[in-house]
Short mmCIF file of C-alpha atoms in Angstrom, two decimals:
data_model
loop_
_atom_site.label_atom_id
_atom_site.label_comp_id
_atom_site.label_asym_id
_atom_site.label_seq_id
_atom_site.Cartn_x
_atom_site.Cartn_y
_atom_site.Cartn_z
CA MET A 1 -7.76 7.73 30.45
CA THR A 2 -4.06 6.89 30.50
CA ASP A 3 -1.76 9.56 29.14
CA PRO A 4 -1.21 8.61 25.46
CA SER A 5 2.41 9.61 25.53
CA LYS A 6 3.07 7.27 28.43
CA THR A 7 0.99 4.53 26.83
CA GLY A 8 3.16 4.74 23.73
CA HIS A 9 6.35 4.22 25.69
CA ALA A 10 4.78 1.40 27.67
CA GLU A 11 4.32 -0.55 24.47
CA ALA A 12 8.04 -0.75 23.83
CA ALA A 13 8.52 -4.27 25.06
CA ASP A 14 6.50 -5.78 22.28
CA GLY A 15 8.54 -4.23 19.57
CA GLU A 16 12.10 -4.14 20.82
CA ALA A 17 14.82 -6.51 19.87
CA GLY A 18 16.31 -8.16 22.87
CA SER A 19 13.17 -7.78 24.98
CA GLY A 20 11.93 -11.31 24.46
CA ASN A 21 10.16 -10.27 21.24
CA PRO A 22 9.28 -13.60 19.55
CA LEU A 23 9.03 -12.05 16.08
CA HIS A 24 12.49 -10.46 16.04
CA ARG A 25 14.29 -11.47 12.82
CA GLY A 26 16.96 -8.81 12.44
CA LEU A 27 15.60 -7.28 9.23
CA GLY A 28 17.74 -4.37 8.04
CA VAL A 29 16.87 -1.20 6.10
CA SER A 30 17.38 -2.81 2.68
CA GLN A 31 15.19 -5.84 3.45
CA ILE A 32 12.31 -3.71 4.74
CA VAL A 33 12.65 -1.31 1.81
CA PHE A 34 12.52 -4.29 -0.58
CA MET A 35 9.24 -5.43 0.95
CA VAL A 36 7.74 -1.94 0.96
CA VAL A 37 8.77 -1.09 -2.61
CA ALA A 38 7.65 -4.55 -3.74
CA ALA A 39 4.23 -3.70 -2.29
CA ALA A 40 4.24 -0.72 -4.67
CA ALA A 41 4.78 -3.28 -7.50
CA PRO A 42 6.78 -1.04 -9.88
CA LEU A 43 6.10 -3.06 -13.01
CA GLY A 44 2.55 -3.90 -12.00
CA LEU A 45 1.72 -0.26 -11.34
CA VAL A 46 3.47 1.06 -14.46
CA ALA A 47 1.98 -1.54 -16.82
CA GLY A 48 -1.40 -1.89 -15.11
CA GLY A 49 -2.21 1.04 -12.86
CA VAL A 50 -0.66 3.94 -14.78
CA PRO A 51 -2.48 3.26 -18.10
CA LEU A 52 -5.70 2.94 -16.10
CA ALA A 53 -4.87 6.27 -14.43
CA PHE A 54 -4.41 7.97 -17.82
CA ALA A 55 -7.65 6.43 -19.10
CA VAL A 56 -9.81 7.29 -16.09
CA SER A 57 -8.35 10.70 -15.20
CA GLY A 58 -8.01 11.85 -18.83
CA SER A 59 -4.79 13.66 -17.89
CA PRO A 60 -1.21 13.23 -19.20
CA GLY A 61 0.02 14.95 -16.02
CA MET A 62 0.60 11.77 -13.98
CA PRO A 63 4.40 12.38 -13.70
CA LEU A 64 3.67 15.71 -11.97
CA TYR A 65 1.15 14.06 -9.65
CA PHE A 66 3.71 11.43 -8.64
CA ALA A 67 6.27 14.17 -7.91
CA LEU A 68 3.77 16.18 -5.83
CA SER A 69 2.73 13.04 -3.94
CA THR A 70 6.39 12.35 -3.14
CA VAL A 71 6.80 15.80 -1.59
CA LEU A 72 3.57 15.46 0.40
CA LEU A 73 4.53 12.04 1.79
CA LEU A 74 8.05 13.20 2.70
CA ILE A 75 6.45 15.98 4.78
CA PHE A 76 4.08 13.42 6.32
CA ALA A 77 7.06 11.17 7.13
CA VAL A 78 8.63 13.86 9.33
CA GLY A 79 6.04 13.30 12.07
CA PHE A 80 5.37 9.66 11.18
CA THR A 81 8.98 8.59 11.78
CA LEU A 82 9.19 10.58 15.01
CA MET A 83 6.01 8.85 16.20
CA ALA A 84 7.49 5.46 15.29
CA GLY A 85 10.19 5.99 17.91
CA ARG A 86 7.70 6.96 20.62
CA VAL A 87 4.84 4.51 20.04
CA ARG A 88 6.74 1.27 19.74
CA ASN A 89 3.93 -0.82 18.36
CA ALA A 90 3.64 -2.61 14.99
CA GLY A 91 0.10 -1.31 14.48
CA ALA A 92 1.46 1.76 12.60
CA PHE A 93 -1.50 4.01 11.61
CA TYR A 94 -3.89 2.37 14.08
CA ALA A 95 -1.40 2.55 16.98
CA TYR A 96 -0.49 6.16 16.27
CA VAL A 97 -4.11 7.32 15.94
CA GLN A 98 -4.92 5.57 19.20
CA ALA A 99 -1.96 7.10 21.02
CA GLY A 100 -2.75 10.62 19.81
CA LEU A 101 -6.54 10.73 19.56
CA GLY A 102 -7.77 7.98 21.89
CA ARG A 103 -8.96 4.40 21.93
CA ILE A 104 -12.20 4.85 19.96
CA PRO A 105 -10.58 6.63 16.97
CA GLY A 106 -7.71 4.13 17.24
CA LEU A 107 -9.88 1.04 16.83
CA SER A 108 -11.82 2.85 14.10
CA ALA A 109 -8.50 3.32 12.29
CA SER A 110 -7.62 -0.35 12.78
CA THR A 111 -10.76 -1.68 11.09
CA LEU A 112 -10.41 0.88 8.29
CA ALA A 113 -6.81 -0.26 7.74
CA LEU A 114 -7.73 -3.94 7.71
CA PHE A 115 -10.61 -3.33 5.29
CA SER A 116 -8.48 -1.19 2.96
CA TYR A 117 -5.57 -3.61 2.77
CA THR A 118 -7.86 -6.60 2.32
CA LEU A 119 -9.47 -4.80 -0.64
CA LEU A 120 -6.01 -4.21 -2.09
CA LEU A 121 -5.04 -7.84 -1.53
CA VAL A 122 -8.12 -9.12 -3.41
CA GLY A 123 -8.11 -6.44 -6.12
CA VAL A 124 -4.44 -6.77 -7.06
CA ASN A 125 -4.65 -10.56 -6.87
CA ALA A 126 -7.47 -10.41 -9.45
CA TYR A 127 -4.98 -8.65 -11.74
CA VAL A 128 -2.55 -11.53 -11.14
CA GLY A 129 -5.26 -13.93 -12.32
CA VAL A 130 -5.94 -11.91 -15.47
CA ALA A 131 -2.24 -11.48 -16.31
CA THR A 132 -1.58 -15.21 -15.84
CA SER A 133 -4.59 -16.16 -17.97
CA ASN A 134 -3.44 -13.78 -20.74
CA VAL A 135 0.10 -15.19 -20.78
CA ILE A 136 -1.12 -18.78 -20.98
CA GLU A 137 -3.53 -17.90 -23.76
CA ARG A 138 -0.82 -16.04 -25.68
CA TYR A 139 1.91 -18.67 -25.48
CA ALA A 140 0.00 -21.93 -25.00
CA GLU A 141 -3.19 -20.91 -26.85
CA VAL A 142 -5.28 -22.31 -24.01
CA GLY A 143 -8.07 -20.30 -22.47
CA SER A 144 -8.53 -20.35 -18.69
CA PRO A 145 -10.63 -18.34 -16.20
CA TRP A 146 -8.87 -15.54 -14.35
CA TRP A 147 -10.31 -16.58 -11.00
CA ALA A 148 -8.69 -20.03 -11.16
CA TRP A 149 -5.21 -18.47 -11.34
CA ALA A 150 -6.16 -15.90 -8.71
CA LEU A 151 -6.97 -18.75 -6.32
CA VAL A 152 -3.70 -20.50 -7.17
CA SER A 153 -1.87 -17.26 -6.40
CA LEU A 154 -3.60 -17.03 -3.03
CA GLY A 155 -2.57 -20.62 -2.28
CA VAL A 156 1.12 -19.84 -2.86
CA ILE A 157 0.82 -16.65 -0.81
CA ALA A 158 -0.80 -18.60 2.01
CA PHE A 159 2.21 -20.96 2.01
CA LEU A 160 4.77 -18.13 2.08
CA GLY A 161 2.84 -15.96 4.54
CA TYR A 162 2.52 -18.81 7.02
CA ARG A 163 6.29 -19.12 7.21
CA ASP A 164 9.35 -17.07 8.12
CA ILE A 165 9.17 -13.42 6.99
CA GLU A 166 12.74 -13.68 5.69
CA LEU A 167 11.54 -16.12 3.01
CA SER A 168 9.01 -13.54 1.83
CA ALA A 169 11.71 -10.84 1.90
CA LYS A 170 13.97 -12.92 -0.36
CA VAL A 171 11.16 -13.60 -2.84
CA LEU A 172 10.12 -9.94 -2.91
CA GLY A 173 13.71 -8.74 -3.28
CA ALA A 174 14.44 -11.00 -6.25
CA VAL A 175 11.25 -10.01 -8.07
CA LEU A 176 11.81 -6.31 -7.36
CA VAL A 177 15.33 -6.29 -8.86
CA LEU A 178 14.17 -8.00 -12.07
CA GLU A 179 11.15 -5.78 -12.69
CA SER A 180 13.05 -2.58 -11.86
CA LEU A 181 15.83 -3.43 -14.31
CA LEU A 182 13.27 -4.14 -17.01
CA LEU A 183 11.57 -0.79 -16.50
CA LEU A 184 14.92 1.02 -16.56
CA VAL A 185 15.67 -0.61 -19.91
CA LEU A 186 12.34 0.74 -21.23
CA ASP A 187 13.02 4.21 -19.79
CA LEU A 188 16.46 4.41 -21.36
CA GLY A 189 15.13 3.07 -24.66
CA ILE A 190 12.49 5.81 -24.84
CA VAL A 191 14.95 8.55 -23.81
CA GLY A 192 17.55 7.24 -26.24
CA HIS A 193 15.09 7.41 -29.15
CA GLY A 194 13.84 10.83 -28.12
CA GLY A 195 10.30 9.64 -27.49
CA ALA A 196 7.48 10.05 -29.99
CA HIS A 197 7.99 13.77 -30.62
CA GLY A 198 11.16 14.66 -28.74
CA LEU A 199 11.91 14.96 -25.02
CA THR A 200 9.75 17.50 -23.19
CA ALA A 201 9.07 18.72 -19.67
CA GLU A 202 5.37 19.35 -20.44
CA PRO A 203 4.17 16.29 -18.41
CA VAL A 204 5.59 17.87 -15.23
CA SER A 205 4.58 21.44 -16.02
CA PRO A 206 2.07 23.09 -13.62
CA SER A 207 0.01 24.13 -16.65
CA ILE A 208 -0.99 20.51 -17.23
CA VAL A 209 -2.96 20.38 -13.95
CA GLY A 210 -6.06 21.75 -15.68
CA THR A 211 -6.17 18.77 -18.04
CA GLY A 212 -8.54 15.96 -17.04
CA SER A 213 -9.51 15.07 -13.47
CA LEU A 214 -7.00 16.30 -10.88
CA GLY A 215 -8.64 14.26 -8.11
CA LEU A 216 -8.41 10.91 -9.88
CA GLY A 217 -4.88 11.69 -11.08
CA VAL A 218 -3.68 12.36 -7.54
CA MET A 219 -5.56 9.30 -6.25
CA PHE A 220 -3.80 6.97 -8.66
CA ALA A 221 -0.44 8.62 -7.89
CA LEU A 222 -0.91 8.05 -4.16
CA PHE A 223 -1.97 4.49 -4.92
CA GLY A 224 1.60 3.91 -6.09
CA PHE A 225 2.86 4.60 -2.55
CA ILE A 226 0.33 2.44 -0.71
CA GLY A 227 2.02 0.23 1.84
CA PHE A 228 4.96 2.53 2.63
CA GLU A 229 3.93 2.62 6.31
CA ALA A 230 4.73 -1.10 6.44
CA THR A 231 8.18 0.08 7.52
CA ALA A 232 6.53 0.56 10.94
CA VAL A 233 4.36 -2.56 10.65
CA PHE A 234 7.54 -4.66 10.42
CA ARG A 235 9.22 -3.01 13.43
CA ASN A 236 8.87 -6.19 15.54
CA GLU A 237 11.06 -7.99 12.99
CA ALA A 238 13.54 -5.15 12.46
CA LYS A 239 17.18 -5.24 13.51
CA ASP A 240 17.13 -1.89 15.35
CA PRO A 241 13.56 -0.51 15.07
CA ASP A 242 14.25 3.04 16.26
CA VAL A 243 16.91 3.46 13.56
CA THR A 244 15.73 1.05 10.87
CA VAL A 245 12.11 2.21 10.62
CA PRO A 246 12.78 5.96 10.01
CA ARG A 247 15.58 5.26 7.52
CA ALA A 248 13.55 2.67 5.64
CA THR A 249 10.55 5.03 5.49
CA TYR A 250 12.46 7.92 3.89
CA VAL A 251 14.36 5.61 1.52
CA ALA A 252 11.16 3.86 0.43
CA ILE A 253 9.29 7.11 -0.29
CA LEU A 254 12.23 8.59 -2.22
CA VAL A 255 12.89 5.42 -4.23
CA ILE A 256 9.21 4.98 -5.12
CA GLY A 257 8.68 8.67 -5.88
CA VAL A 258 11.77 9.28 -8.03
CA PHE A 259 11.48 5.98 -9.91
CA TYR A 260 7.78 6.39 -10.69
CA SER A 261 8.02 10.07 -11.63
CA PHE A 262 10.80 9.35 -14.12
CA THR A 263 9.27 6.17 -15.54
CA VAL A 264 5.78 7.64 -15.99
CA TRP A 265 7.32 10.71 -17.61
CA ALA A 266 9.12 8.38 -20.03
CA ILE A 267 5.83 6.64 -20.89
CA VAL A 268 4.12 9.97 -21.65
CA VAL A 269 7.04 11.02 -23.81
CA GLY A 270 7.14 7.62 -25.52
CA ALA A 271 3.45 7.65 -26.42
CA GLY A 272 3.24 11.40 -27.00
CA VAL A 273 1.76 13.99 -24.64
CA ASP A 274 -1.30 14.48 -26.85
CA ALA A 275 -1.76 10.76 -27.60
CA VAL A 276 -1.12 8.96 -24.29
CA VAL A 277 -4.65 9.38 -22.88
CA GLY A 278 -6.30 8.13 -26.07
CA ALA A 279 -3.89 5.18 -26.31
CA ALA A 280 -4.58 4.24 -22.68
CA GLN A 281 -8.33 4.46 -23.15
CA ALA A 282 -8.14 2.29 -26.28
CA ASP A 283 -5.93 -0.42 -24.75
CA PRO A 284 -5.02 0.11 -21.08
CA GLU A 285 -3.60 -3.40 -20.65
CA GLY A 286 -1.42 -3.18 -23.77
CA LEU A 287 -0.13 0.41 -23.68
CA VAL A 288 3.18 -0.22 -21.92
CA LEU A 289 3.74 -3.55 -23.70
CA THR A 290 3.26 -1.79 -27.06
CA LEU A 291 5.77 0.90 -26.09
CA THR A 292 8.23 -1.76 -25.00
CA ARG A 293 7.98 -3.55 -28.36
CA SER A 294 8.42 -0.27 -30.21
CA TYR A 295 11.39 1.08 -28.26
CA VAL A 296 13.36 -1.95 -26.98
CA GLY A 297 12.06 -4.99 -28.87
CA SER A 298 9.60 -7.89 -28.64
CA VAL A 299 11.90 -10.01 -26.44
CA TRP A 300 11.75 -7.38 -23.70
CA ALA A 301 7.98 -7.09 -24.15
CA ASP A 302 7.60 -10.87 -23.69
CA ALA A 303 9.79 -10.72 -20.57
CA MET A 304 7.67 -7.84 -19.27
CA GLN A 305 4.45 -9.79 -19.74
CA LEU A 306 5.87 -12.65 -17.68
CA LEU A 307 7.34 -10.43 -14.98
CA LEU A 308 4.05 -8.53 -14.75
CA ILE A 309 2.63 -11.63 -13.10
CA THR A 310 5.45 -11.91 -10.56
CA SER A 311 5.35 -8.15 -9.90
CA GLN A 312 1.68 -8.16 -8.98
CA PHE A 313 2.15 -11.42 -7.07
CA ALA A 314 4.90 -9.77 -5.00
CA CYS A 315 2.53 -6.87 -4.35
CA VAL A 316 -0.19 -9.22 -3.08
CA LEU A 317 2.31 -11.05 -0.87
CA ALA A 318 3.44 -7.75 0.66
CA PHE A 319 -0.16 -6.70 1.34
CA HIS A 320 -0.85 -10.11 2.86
CA ASN A 321 2.04 -9.60 5.26
CA VAL A 322 0.73 -6.15 6.20
CA VAL A 323 -2.80 -7.47 6.92
CA THR A 324 -1.32 -10.34 8.92
CA ARG A 325 0.69 -8.02 11.14
CA TYR A 326 -2.14 -5.56 11.67
CA GLN A 327 -4.26 -8.47 12.90
CA PHE A 328 -1.38 -9.71 15.04
CA ALA A 329 -0.93 -6.31 16.71
CA LEU A 330 -4.67 -5.97 17.35
CA ALA A 331 -4.88 -9.48 18.83
CA ARG A 332 -1.96 -8.74 21.16
CA ALA A 333 -3.85 -5.65 22.31
CA GLY A 334 -7.00 -7.68 22.98
CA ALA A 335 -9.09 -6.19 20.16
CA LEU A 336 -9.13 -9.41 18.10
CA PRO A 337 -9.26 -13.08 19.17
CA ALA A 338 -6.13 -14.09 21.08
CA PRO A 339 -5.10 -16.94 18.69
CA LEU A 340 -4.33 -14.31 16.01
CA GLY A 341 -1.61 -12.96 18.31
CA VAL A 342 0.17 -16.31 18.69
CA VAL A 343 3.63 -16.76 17.15
CA HIS A 344 4.39 -20.09 15.47
CA PRO A 345 7.14 -21.82 17.51
CA ARG A 346 9.08 -23.03 14.47
CA HIS A 347 8.46 -20.36 11.82
CA ARG A 348 8.56 -17.51 14.37
CA ALA A 349 5.78 -15.84 12.41
CA PRO A 350 2.14 -14.86 13.12
CA SER A 351 1.05 -17.96 11.24
CA ALA A 352 -2.50 -18.14 12.61
CA SER A 353 -3.12 -14.54 11.58
CA SER A 354 -1.72 -15.34 8.14
CA ALA A 355 -4.09 -18.30 7.76
CA VAL A 356 -7.10 -16.12 8.61
CA ALA A 357 -6.01 -13.40 6.14
CA SER A 358 -5.66 -16.07 3.44
CA ALA A 359 -9.11 -17.50 4.19
CA VAL A 360 -10.77 -14.07 4.00
CA ALA A 361 -9.08 -13.29 0.67
CA PHE A 362 -10.01 -16.72 -0.72
CA VAL A 363 -13.70 -16.41 0.20
CA THR A 364 -13.91 -12.81 -1.08
CA THR A 365 -12.38 -13.82 -4.43
CA VAL A 366 -14.84 -16.68 -4.81
CA VAL A 367 -17.78 -14.37 -4.07
CA VAL A 368 -16.76 -11.62 -6.51
CA ALA A 369 -16.02 -14.20 -9.21
CA ALA A 370 -19.48 -15.71 -8.68
CA LEU A 371 -21.01 -12.25 -9.07
CA GLY A 372 -19.39 -11.98 -12.51
CA LEU A 373 -17.58 -8.68 -11.83
CA ASP A 374 -14.93 -7.58 -14.32
CA PRO A 375 -11.54 -8.28 -12.68
CA ILE A 376 -9.87 -5.10 -14.03
CA GLY A 377 -12.62 -2.54 -14.61
CA ASP A 378 -14.49 -3.44 -11.43
CA LEU A 379 -12.33 -5.29 -8.89
CA TYR A 380 -8.93 -3.71 -9.57
CA ALA A 381 -10.18 -0.17 -10.23
CA TRP A 382 -12.92 -0.02 -7.60
CA PHE A 383 -11.07 -1.87 -4.85
CA SER A 384 -7.83 0.05 -5.32
CA GLY A 385 -9.74 3.35 -5.40
CA ALA A 386 -11.69 2.56 -2.24
CA ALA A 387 -8.57 1.30 -0.47
CA THR A 388 -6.59 4.40 -1.45
CA LEU A 389 -9.36 6.60 -0.07
CA GLY A 390 -9.30 4.64 3.19
CA ILE A 391 -5.53 4.84 3.56
CA VAL A 392 -5.35 8.57 2.75
CA LEU A 393 -7.98 9.08 5.48
CA LEU A 394 -5.75 7.09 7.84
CA MET A 395 -2.75 9.27 6.98
CA ALA A 396 -4.76 12.43 7.60
CA ALA A 397 -5.92 11.09 10.98
CA THR A 398 -2.36 10.09 11.82
CA SER A 399 -1.16 13.64 11.12
CA LEU A 400 -3.68 14.99 13.65
CA ALA A 401 -2.72 12.25 16.10
CA ILE A 402 0.95 13.25 15.94
CA ILE A 403 0.09 16.82 16.93
CA GLY A 404 -2.16 15.59 19.76
CA PHE A 405 0.38 13.08 21.05
CA PHE A 406 3.27 15.53 21.38
CA ARG A 407 1.08 18.25 22.90
CA ARG A 408 0.61 15.91 25.88
CA ALA A 409 4.10 14.38 25.90
CA ASP A 410 6.58 15.23 28.64
CA GLU A 411 9.54 15.64 26.27
CA ARG A 412 10.46 18.64 24.13
CA GLN A 413 10.76 18.18 20.37
CA SER A 414 11.17 20.55 17.45
CA VAL A 415 8.01 22.46 16.49
CA TRP A 416 8.68 21.58 12.84
CA ARG A 417 8.50 17.85 13.50
CA THR A 418 5.61 17.85 15.98
CA VAL A 419 3.34 20.65 14.72
CA VAL A 420 4.24 22.32 11.43
CA ALA A 421 5.03 19.29 9.26
CA PRO A 422 2.06 17.21 10.55
CA ALA A 423 -0.28 20.22 10.08
CA VAL A 424 0.91 20.80 6.51
CA ALA A 425 0.57 17.06 5.80
CA PHE A 426 -2.97 17.05 7.24
CA LEU A 427 -4.07 20.01 5.11
CA GLY A 428 -2.59 18.45 1.98
CA LEU A 429 -4.12 15.04 2.67
CA ALA A 430 -7.51 16.60 3.53
CA CYS A 431 -7.50 18.36 0.15
CA VAL A 432 -6.69 15.05 -1.55
CA VAL A 433 -9.60 13.34 0.26
CA CYS A 434 -11.99 16.08 -0.91
CA LEU A 435 -10.78 15.73 -4.50
CA MET A 436 -11.09 11.94 -4.37
CA VAL A 437 -14.62 12.00 -2.95
CA ALA A 438 -15.75 14.59 -5.51
CA ASN A 439 -14.41 12.49 -8.38
CA PHE A 440 -15.30 9.04 -7.05
CA PRO A 441 -18.37 8.65 -9.32
CA LEU A 442 -16.06 9.00 -12.35
CA LEU A 443 -14.01 6.07 -11.10
CA VAL A 444 -16.95 3.77 -10.33
CA GLY A 445 -19.08 4.89 -13.25
CA THR A 446 -22.28 5.78 -11.38
CA PRO A 447 -23.11 7.99 -8.37
CA THR A 448 -25.00 5.08 -6.80
CA GLY A 449 -22.00 2.77 -7.08
CA ALA A 450 -19.73 5.47 -5.65
CA TRP A 451 -22.06 5.86 -2.65
CA VAL A 452 -22.09 2.10 -2.09
CA ILE A 453 -18.30 1.65 -2.24
CA GLY A 454 -17.58 4.87 -0.34
CA GLY A 455 -20.19 3.82 2.21
CA LEU A 456 -18.41 0.52 2.80
CA VAL A 457 -15.18 2.42 3.51
CA ALA A 458 -17.01 4.59 6.04
CA LEU A 459 -18.80 1.57 7.52
CA SER A 460 -15.48 -0.19 8.14
CA ALA A 461 -14.33 2.78 10.24
CA VAL A 462 -17.64 2.91 12.11
CA ALA A 463 -17.32 -0.81 12.93
CA GLY A 464 -14.10 -0.14 14.83
CA ALA A 465 -15.65 2.69 16.81
CA VAL A 466 -18.59 0.45 17.73
CA GLN A 467 -16.19 -2.30 18.80
CA ALA A 468 -14.38 0.15 21.06
CA LEU A 469 -17.65 1.22 22.69
CA VAL A 470 -18.64 -2.42 23.24
CA LEU A 471 -15.24 -3.19 24.81
CA ARG A 472 -15.56 -0.17 27.10
CA ALA A 473 -18.98 -1.35 28.26
CA ARG A 474 -18.44 -5.10 28.50
CA ARG A 475 -14.68 -5.64 28.85
CA PRO A 476 -13.34 -2.49 30.53
CA ALA A 477 -10.04 -4.16 31.48
CA VAL A 478 -9.29 -4.92 27.82
CA TYR A 479 -10.39 -1.42 26.82
CA GLU A 480 -8.06 0.16 29.38
CA ARG A 481 -5.19 -2.04 28.21
CA LEU A 482 -5.44 -0.80 24.60
#
């Protein structure tokens, strides 16, 4: 087998500006951060995901879990960003696992990543459909099915994803600024009024860890960071990948972590530490809107309800772009059909890959709608939980891959960056995986359902390993080229 460290450097040509890279668009740190933070959907997560987290976990300690997740991911980023400069490939997790652990684990990681992000794409888009249906019913007094608006959303995303990435970056940036300002207004309104019972640090106190389900609380907190590795996925379109990707990664994690920790703390204080879980369980979709009406006025609440749609839409668009570029990287490596690795001559985008990602999301949405699944309680909660489990597994595998890669590399690097930080990140992420698996039945509702959904996550990883074995047996040249 080819030395992984040398393989990583050999992949540079596909990701470097000025090397004939057809995707190069000159994206800077701010543009990539916009797309990554937009994937976190600040308003969508705060108004949709956080109340669900309180309701399911039964814990008011979500601000603490966001803060702890921020620290864990910053430690993970130490090795991740170093790897990004050595394995110059837009496959991110998949490419790094392959370079450090081998081809079979690498392709296993690729199918797990594609499955996880496709689940997120469909699950969050279902929330877009529900939010749009609710707004139309509220203001126009006309009922409409959620799935119809979900399909409309996918149609618009298919149009944007097929075209220049800079168009998507502009859309995501505009939406992100508006929703962030709105949440800051809510935060300041709650702080200015002193919350329900005065300002308190209890939501970030270690003593609150024993309240509710720690595993589900941490899972939902990590869900808020999903997509941060897209900084590496967009390296082919970055201005100066070796500088832009590391900076964008640290900035994205810090922005997401600090903003969420503060905002979720404000929500707990606004509702009351002892009352927030009950309020979320009674009305998860209306908790944040009710707080907004109480602390800053109905006009802001109406604006929030409208921007909630655009926030989740921006999140789906960002996930669509991530899926598209994972497929593109795999096709260029020979692991997926070659047409998915073709760049559109006019849009300079992986348009064929985008079209396939759109088709898969469209068909999946039609199927789940036909099955009559609840778009929030089933699709959004189950899909986001399963996807988060898959992506945390990928991060844990990447941490091991970083250690393996630099053990075999010819260059000398700091022990902190190549061994200590990745090892600490792996141990932390492995603990999170254990907590998530142990508490998965609480999320799904039944042990049988948890086994089915968790089994699908595992099966997606197995599929990649099987594909690698088939390539090794039937197409050894392609296998060696990976």
